[in-house]
PDB file of C-alpha atoms in Angstrom:
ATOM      1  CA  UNK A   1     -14.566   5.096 -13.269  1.00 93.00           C
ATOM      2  CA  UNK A   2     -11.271   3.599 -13.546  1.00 95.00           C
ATOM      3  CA  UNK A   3      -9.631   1.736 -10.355  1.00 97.00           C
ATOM      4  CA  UNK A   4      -5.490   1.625 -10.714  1.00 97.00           C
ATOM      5  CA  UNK A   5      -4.121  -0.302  -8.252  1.00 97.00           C
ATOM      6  CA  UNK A   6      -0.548   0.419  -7.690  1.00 97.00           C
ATOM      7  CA  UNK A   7       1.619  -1.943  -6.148  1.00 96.00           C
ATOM      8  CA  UNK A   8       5.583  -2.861  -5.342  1.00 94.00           C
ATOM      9  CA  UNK A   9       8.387  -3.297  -2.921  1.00 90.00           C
ATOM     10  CA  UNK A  10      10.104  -1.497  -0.034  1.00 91.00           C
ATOM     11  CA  UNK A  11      12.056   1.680  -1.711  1.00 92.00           C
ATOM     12  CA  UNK A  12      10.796   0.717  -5.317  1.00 92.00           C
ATOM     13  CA  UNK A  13       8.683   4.437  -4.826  1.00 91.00           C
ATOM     14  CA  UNK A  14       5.277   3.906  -4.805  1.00 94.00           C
ATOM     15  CA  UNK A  15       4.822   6.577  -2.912  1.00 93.00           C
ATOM     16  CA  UNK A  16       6.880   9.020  -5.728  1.00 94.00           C
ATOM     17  CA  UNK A  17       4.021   7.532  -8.234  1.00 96.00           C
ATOM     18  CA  UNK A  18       1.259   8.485  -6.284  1.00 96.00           C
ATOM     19  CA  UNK A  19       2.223  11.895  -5.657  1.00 96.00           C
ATOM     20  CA  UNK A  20       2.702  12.574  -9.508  1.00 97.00           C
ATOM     21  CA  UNK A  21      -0.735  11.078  -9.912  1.00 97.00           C
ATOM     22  CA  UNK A  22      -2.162  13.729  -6.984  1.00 96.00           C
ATOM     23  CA  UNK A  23      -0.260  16.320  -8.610  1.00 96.00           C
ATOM     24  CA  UNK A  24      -1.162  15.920 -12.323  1.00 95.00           C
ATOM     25  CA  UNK A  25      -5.228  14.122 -12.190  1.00 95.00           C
ATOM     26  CA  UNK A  26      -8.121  14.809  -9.805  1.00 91.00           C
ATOM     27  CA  UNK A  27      -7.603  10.842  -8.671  1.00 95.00           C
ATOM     28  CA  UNK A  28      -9.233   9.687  -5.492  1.00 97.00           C
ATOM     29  CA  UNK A  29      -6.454   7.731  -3.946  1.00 98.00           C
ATOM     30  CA  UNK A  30      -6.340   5.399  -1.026  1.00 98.00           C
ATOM     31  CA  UNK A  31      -3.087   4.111   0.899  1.00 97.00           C
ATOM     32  CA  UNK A  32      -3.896   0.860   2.288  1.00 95.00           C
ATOM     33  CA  UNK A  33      -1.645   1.183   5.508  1.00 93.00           C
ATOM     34  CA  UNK A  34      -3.083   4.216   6.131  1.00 95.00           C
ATOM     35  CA  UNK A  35      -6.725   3.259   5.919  1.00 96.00           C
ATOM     36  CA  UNK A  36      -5.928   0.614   8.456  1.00 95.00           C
ATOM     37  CA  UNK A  37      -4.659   2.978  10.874  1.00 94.00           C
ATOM     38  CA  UNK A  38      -7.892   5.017  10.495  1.00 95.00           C
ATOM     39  CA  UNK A  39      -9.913   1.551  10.912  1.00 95.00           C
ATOM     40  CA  UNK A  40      -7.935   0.834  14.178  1.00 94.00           C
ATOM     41  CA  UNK A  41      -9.648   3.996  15.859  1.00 94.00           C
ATOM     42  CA  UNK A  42     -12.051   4.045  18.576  1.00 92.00           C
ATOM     43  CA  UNK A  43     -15.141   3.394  17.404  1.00 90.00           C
ATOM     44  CA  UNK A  44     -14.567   1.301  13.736  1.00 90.00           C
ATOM     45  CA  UNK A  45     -15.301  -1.947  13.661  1.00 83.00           C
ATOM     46  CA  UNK A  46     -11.536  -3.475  13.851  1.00 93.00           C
ATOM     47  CA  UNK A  47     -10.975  -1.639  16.821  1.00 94.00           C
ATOM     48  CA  UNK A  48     -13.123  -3.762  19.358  1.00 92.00           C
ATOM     49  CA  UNK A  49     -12.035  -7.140  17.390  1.00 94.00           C
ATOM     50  CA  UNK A  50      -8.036  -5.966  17.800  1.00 95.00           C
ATOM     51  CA  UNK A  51      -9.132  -5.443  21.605  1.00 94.00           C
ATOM     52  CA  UNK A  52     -11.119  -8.355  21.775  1.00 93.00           C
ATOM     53  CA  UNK A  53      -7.985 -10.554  20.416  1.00 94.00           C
ATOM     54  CA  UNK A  54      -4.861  -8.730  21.569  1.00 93.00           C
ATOM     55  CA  UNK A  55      -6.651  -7.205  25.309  1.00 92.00           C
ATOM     56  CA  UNK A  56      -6.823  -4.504  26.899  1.00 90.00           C
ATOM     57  CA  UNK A  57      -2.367  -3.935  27.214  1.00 91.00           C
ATOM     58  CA  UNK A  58      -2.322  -2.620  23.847  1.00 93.00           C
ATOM     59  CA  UNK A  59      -4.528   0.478  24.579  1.00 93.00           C
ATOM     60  CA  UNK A  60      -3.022   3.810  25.508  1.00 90.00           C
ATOM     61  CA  UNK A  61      -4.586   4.511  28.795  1.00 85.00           C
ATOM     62  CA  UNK A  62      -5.026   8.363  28.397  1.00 83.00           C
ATOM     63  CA  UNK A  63      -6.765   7.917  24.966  1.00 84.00           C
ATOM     64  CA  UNK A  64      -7.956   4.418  25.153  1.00 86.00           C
ATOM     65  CA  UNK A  65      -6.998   4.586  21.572  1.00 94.00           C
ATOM     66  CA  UNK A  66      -4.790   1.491  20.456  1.00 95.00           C
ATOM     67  CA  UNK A  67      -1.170   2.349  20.959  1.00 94.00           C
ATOM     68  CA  UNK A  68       0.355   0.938  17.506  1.00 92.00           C
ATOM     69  CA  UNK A  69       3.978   0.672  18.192  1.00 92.00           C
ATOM     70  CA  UNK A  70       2.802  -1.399  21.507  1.00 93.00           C
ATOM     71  CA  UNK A  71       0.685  -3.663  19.032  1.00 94.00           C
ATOM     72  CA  UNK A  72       3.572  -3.524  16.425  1.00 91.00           C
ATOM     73  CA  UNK A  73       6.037  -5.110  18.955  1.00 90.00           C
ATOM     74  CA  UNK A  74       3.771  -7.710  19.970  1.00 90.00           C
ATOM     75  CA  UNK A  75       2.988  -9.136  16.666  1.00 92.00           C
ATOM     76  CA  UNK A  76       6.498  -8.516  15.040  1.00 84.00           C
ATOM     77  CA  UNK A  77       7.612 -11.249  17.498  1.00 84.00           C
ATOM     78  CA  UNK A  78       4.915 -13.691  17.523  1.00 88.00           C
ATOM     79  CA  UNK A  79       3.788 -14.792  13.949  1.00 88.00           C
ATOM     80  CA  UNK A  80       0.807 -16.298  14.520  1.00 93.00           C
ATOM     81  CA  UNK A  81      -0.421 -13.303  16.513  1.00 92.00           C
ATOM     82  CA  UNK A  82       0.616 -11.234  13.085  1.00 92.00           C
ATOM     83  CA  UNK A  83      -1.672 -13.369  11.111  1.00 93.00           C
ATOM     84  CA  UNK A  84      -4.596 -13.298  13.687  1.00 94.00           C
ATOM     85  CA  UNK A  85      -4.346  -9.275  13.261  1.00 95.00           C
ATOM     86  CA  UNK A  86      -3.738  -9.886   9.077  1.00 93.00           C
ATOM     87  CA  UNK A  87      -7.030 -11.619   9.401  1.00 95.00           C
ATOM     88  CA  UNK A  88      -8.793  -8.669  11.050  1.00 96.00           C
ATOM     89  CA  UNK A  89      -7.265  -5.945   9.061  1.00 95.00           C
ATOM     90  CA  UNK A  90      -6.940  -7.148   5.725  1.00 94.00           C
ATOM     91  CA  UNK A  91     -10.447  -7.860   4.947  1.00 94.00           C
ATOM     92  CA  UNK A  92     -11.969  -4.913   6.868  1.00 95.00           C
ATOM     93  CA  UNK A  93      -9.565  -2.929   4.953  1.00 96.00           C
ATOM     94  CA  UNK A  94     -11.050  -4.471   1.576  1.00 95.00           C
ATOM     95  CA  UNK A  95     -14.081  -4.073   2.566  1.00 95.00           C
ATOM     96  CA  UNK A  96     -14.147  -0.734   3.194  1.00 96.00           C
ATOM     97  CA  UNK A  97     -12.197   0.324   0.033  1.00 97.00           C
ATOM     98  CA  UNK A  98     -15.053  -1.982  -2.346  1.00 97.00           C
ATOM     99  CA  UNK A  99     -17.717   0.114  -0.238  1.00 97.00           C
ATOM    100  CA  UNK A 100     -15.938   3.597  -1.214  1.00 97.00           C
ATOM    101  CA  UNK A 101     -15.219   2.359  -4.758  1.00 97.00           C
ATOM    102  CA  UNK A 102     -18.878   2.319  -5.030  1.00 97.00           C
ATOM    103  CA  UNK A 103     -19.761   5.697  -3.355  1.00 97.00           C
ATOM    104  CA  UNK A 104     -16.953   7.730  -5.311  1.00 97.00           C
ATOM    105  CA  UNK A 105     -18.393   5.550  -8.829  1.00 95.00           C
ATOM    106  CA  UNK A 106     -21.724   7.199  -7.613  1.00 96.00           C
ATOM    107  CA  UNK A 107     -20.547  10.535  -6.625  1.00 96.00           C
ATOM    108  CA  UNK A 108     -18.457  11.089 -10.023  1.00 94.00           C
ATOM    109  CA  UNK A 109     -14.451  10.352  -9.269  1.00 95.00           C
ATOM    110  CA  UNK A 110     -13.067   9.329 -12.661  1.00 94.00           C
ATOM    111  CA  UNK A 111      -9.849   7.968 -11.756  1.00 96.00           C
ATOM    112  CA  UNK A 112      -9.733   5.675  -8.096  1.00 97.00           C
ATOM    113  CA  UNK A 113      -6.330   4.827  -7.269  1.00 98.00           C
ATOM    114  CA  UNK A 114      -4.933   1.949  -4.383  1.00 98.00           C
ATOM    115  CA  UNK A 115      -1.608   1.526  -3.039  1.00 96.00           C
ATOM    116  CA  UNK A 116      -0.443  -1.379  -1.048  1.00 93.00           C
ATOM    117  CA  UNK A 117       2.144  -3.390  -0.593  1.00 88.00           C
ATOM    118  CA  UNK A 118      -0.087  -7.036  -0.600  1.00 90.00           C
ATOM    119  CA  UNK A 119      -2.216  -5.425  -3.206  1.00 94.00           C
ATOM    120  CA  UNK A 120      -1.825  -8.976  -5.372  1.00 95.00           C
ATOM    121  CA  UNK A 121      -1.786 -11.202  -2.311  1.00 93.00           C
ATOM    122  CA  UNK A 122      -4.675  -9.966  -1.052  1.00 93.00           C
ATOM    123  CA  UNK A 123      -6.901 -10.166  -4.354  1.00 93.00           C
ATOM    124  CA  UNK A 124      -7.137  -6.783  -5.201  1.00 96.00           C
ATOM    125  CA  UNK A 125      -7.167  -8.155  -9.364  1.00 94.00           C
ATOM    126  CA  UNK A 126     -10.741  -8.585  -9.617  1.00 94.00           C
ATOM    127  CA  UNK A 127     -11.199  -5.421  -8.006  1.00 95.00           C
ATOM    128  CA  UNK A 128      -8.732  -2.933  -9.859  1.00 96.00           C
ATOM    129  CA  UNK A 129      -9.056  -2.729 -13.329  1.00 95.00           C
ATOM    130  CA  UNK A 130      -5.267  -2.482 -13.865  1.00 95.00           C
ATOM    131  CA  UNK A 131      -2.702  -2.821 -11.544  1.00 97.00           C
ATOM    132  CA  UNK A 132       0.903  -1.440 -11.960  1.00 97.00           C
ATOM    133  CA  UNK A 133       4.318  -2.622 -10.105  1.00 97.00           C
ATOM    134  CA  UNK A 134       6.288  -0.002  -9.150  1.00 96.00           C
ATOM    135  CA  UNK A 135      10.289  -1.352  -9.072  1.00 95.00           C
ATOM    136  CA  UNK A 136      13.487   0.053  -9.090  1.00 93.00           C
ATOM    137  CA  UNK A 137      17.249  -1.840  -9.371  1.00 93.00           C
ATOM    138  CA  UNK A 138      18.220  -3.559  -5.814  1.00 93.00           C
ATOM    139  CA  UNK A 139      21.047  -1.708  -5.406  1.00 93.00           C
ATOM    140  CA  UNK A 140      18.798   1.582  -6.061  1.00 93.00           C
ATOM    141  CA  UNK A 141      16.303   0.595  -3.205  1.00 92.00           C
ATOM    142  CA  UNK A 142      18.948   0.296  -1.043  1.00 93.00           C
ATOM    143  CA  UNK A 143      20.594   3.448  -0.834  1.00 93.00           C
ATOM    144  CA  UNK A 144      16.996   4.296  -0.586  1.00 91.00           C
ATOM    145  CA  UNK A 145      16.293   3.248   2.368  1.00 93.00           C
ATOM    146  CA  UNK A 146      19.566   3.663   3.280  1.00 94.00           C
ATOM    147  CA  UNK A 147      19.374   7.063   3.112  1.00 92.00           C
ATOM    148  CA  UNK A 148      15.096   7.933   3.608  1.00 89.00           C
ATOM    149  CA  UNK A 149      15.123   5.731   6.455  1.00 91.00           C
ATOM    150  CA  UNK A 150      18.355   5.304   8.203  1.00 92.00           C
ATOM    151  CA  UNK A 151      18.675   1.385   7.830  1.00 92.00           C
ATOM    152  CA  UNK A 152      21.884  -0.281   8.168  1.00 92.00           C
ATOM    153  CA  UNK A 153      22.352  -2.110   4.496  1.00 93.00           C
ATOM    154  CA  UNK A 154      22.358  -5.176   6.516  1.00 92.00           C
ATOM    155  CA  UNK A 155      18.954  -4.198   7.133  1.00 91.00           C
ATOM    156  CA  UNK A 156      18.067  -3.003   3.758  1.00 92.00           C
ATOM    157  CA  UNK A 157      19.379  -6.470   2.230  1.00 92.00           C
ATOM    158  CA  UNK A 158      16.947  -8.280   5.042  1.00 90.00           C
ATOM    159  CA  UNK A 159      13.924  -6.352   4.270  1.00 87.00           C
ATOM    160  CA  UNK A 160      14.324  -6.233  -0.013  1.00 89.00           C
ATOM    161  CA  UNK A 161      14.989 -10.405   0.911  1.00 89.00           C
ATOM    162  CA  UNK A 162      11.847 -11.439   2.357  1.00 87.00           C
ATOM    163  CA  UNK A 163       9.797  -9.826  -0.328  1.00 88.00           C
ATOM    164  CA  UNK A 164       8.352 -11.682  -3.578  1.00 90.00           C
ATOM    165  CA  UNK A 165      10.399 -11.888  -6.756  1.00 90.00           C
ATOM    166  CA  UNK A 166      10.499  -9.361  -9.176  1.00 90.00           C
ATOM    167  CA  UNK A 167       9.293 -12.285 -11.253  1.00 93.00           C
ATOM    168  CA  UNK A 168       6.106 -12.748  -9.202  1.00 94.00           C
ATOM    169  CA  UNK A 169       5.006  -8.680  -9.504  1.00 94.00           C
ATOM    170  CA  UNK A 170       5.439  -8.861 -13.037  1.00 94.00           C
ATOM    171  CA  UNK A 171       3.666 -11.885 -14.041  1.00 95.00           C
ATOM    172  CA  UNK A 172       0.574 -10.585 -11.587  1.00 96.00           C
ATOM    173  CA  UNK A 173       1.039  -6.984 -12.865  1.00 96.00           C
ATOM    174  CA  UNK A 174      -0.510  -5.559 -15.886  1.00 95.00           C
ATOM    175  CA  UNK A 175       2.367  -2.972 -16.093  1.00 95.00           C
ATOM    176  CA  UNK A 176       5.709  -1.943 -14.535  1.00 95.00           C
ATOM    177  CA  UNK A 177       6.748   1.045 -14.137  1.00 95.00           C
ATOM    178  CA  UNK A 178      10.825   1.515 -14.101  1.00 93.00           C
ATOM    179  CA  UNK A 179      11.649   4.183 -10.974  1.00 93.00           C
ATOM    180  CA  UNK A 180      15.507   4.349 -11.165  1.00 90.00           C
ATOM    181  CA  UNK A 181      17.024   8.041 -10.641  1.00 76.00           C
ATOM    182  CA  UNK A 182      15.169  10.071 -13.286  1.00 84.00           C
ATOM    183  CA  UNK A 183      12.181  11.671 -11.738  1.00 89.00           C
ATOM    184  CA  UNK A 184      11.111  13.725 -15.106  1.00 92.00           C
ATOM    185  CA  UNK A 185      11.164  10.311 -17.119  1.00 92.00           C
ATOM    186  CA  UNK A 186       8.743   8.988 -14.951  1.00 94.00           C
ATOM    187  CA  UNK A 187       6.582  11.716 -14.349  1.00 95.00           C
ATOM    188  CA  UNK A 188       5.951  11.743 -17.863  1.00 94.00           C
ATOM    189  CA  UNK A 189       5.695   7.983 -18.151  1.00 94.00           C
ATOM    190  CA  UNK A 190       2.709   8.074 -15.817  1.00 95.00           C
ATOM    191  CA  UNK A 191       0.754  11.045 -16.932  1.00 95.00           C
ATOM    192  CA  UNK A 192       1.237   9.462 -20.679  1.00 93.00           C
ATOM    193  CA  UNK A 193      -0.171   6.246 -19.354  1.00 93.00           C
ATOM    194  CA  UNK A 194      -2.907   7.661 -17.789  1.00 94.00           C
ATOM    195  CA  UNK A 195      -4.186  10.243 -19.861  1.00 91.00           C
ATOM    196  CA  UNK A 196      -3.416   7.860 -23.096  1.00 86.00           C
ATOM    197  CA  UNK A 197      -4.581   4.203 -22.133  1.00 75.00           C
ATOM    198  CA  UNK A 198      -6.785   4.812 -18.481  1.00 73.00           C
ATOM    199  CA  UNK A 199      -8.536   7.788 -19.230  1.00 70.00           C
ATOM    200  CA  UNK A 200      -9.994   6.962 -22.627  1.00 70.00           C
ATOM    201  CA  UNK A 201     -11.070   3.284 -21.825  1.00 62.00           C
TER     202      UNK A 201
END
């Protein structure tokens, strides 16, 4: 089994690159944001450490489920209680995705694939055996989320600021994969990559 992690910044489409990769291979593919909304349900083991750090406020009282966008505030404008929930997440998130690596190995799945944003930060190299950085132009990610998302550019220019350096995802990236405007260039980019270099190692 191969395990492609895919990594990159806010409007660089990652999310473009996966869905080529669902459409075109029968990939197993895990979203790490995602995943850590399914471990933050009732009943996982981050759940009772988020309400044994954050208490009992952040639950909705109807489901008893934890109300994100409550939690989301809270930590948004306290950093140190971000990094207290970072430090529950993160690793129950890895752990979980080493565990499945193993089961789908066992079970089969020739191609795994993981998206996240902190996919380098958070030592995902010794897990993936190759790990691509998804980027497009500044000025392209901007009218991206510009446009997807409704952010002001001020906004735009604040988020695409606080991320690492193009520099950074390239020298801690195996490849990068150019997502400008042409959708057909990179469709056939990836499946070339994949069926060409991933496939037959």
């Amino acid at each position: 089994m191969f395990v492609l992690g895919i990594t990159g910044g806010i409007g660089a489409g990652k999310s473009l690159v996966l869905s080529i990769i669902d459409e075109e291979f029968d990939a197993y593919i895990v979203e790490a944001d995602k995943l850590a909304h399914k471990l933050m349900l009732k009943g996982e083991d981050a759940y009772n450490q988020i309400i044994d750090t954050f208490g009992d406020e952040i639950l909705d009282p109807d489901s008893e489920q934890i109300d994100r966008s409550i939690l989301g505030k809270l930590v948004l404008s306290d950093k140190e209680k971000l990094s207290r929930l970072n430090a529950i997440m993160h690793p129950a998130v890895k752990k979980y995705i080493i565990d499945d690596i193993k089961s789908k190995k066992d079970a089969g799945t020739k191609l795994y694939v993981i998206e996240a944003a902190l996919l380098i930060q958070d030592g995902y190299k010794s897990i993936c055996d190759e790990i691509w950085y998804v980027n497009a132009d500044r000025e392209v990610r901007i009218q991206r989320l510009i446009e997807s998302r409704g952010y002001s550019r001020e906004k735009a220019e604040s988020f695409l600021s606080n991320q690492p350096s193009n520099e950074y995802f390239e020298i801690n990236s195996d490849r990068v994969i150019n997502n400008n405007e042409n959708q057909m260039k990179l469709r056939a980019e990836v499946v070339s990559l994949i069926n060409n270099n991933l496939l037959k190692k």
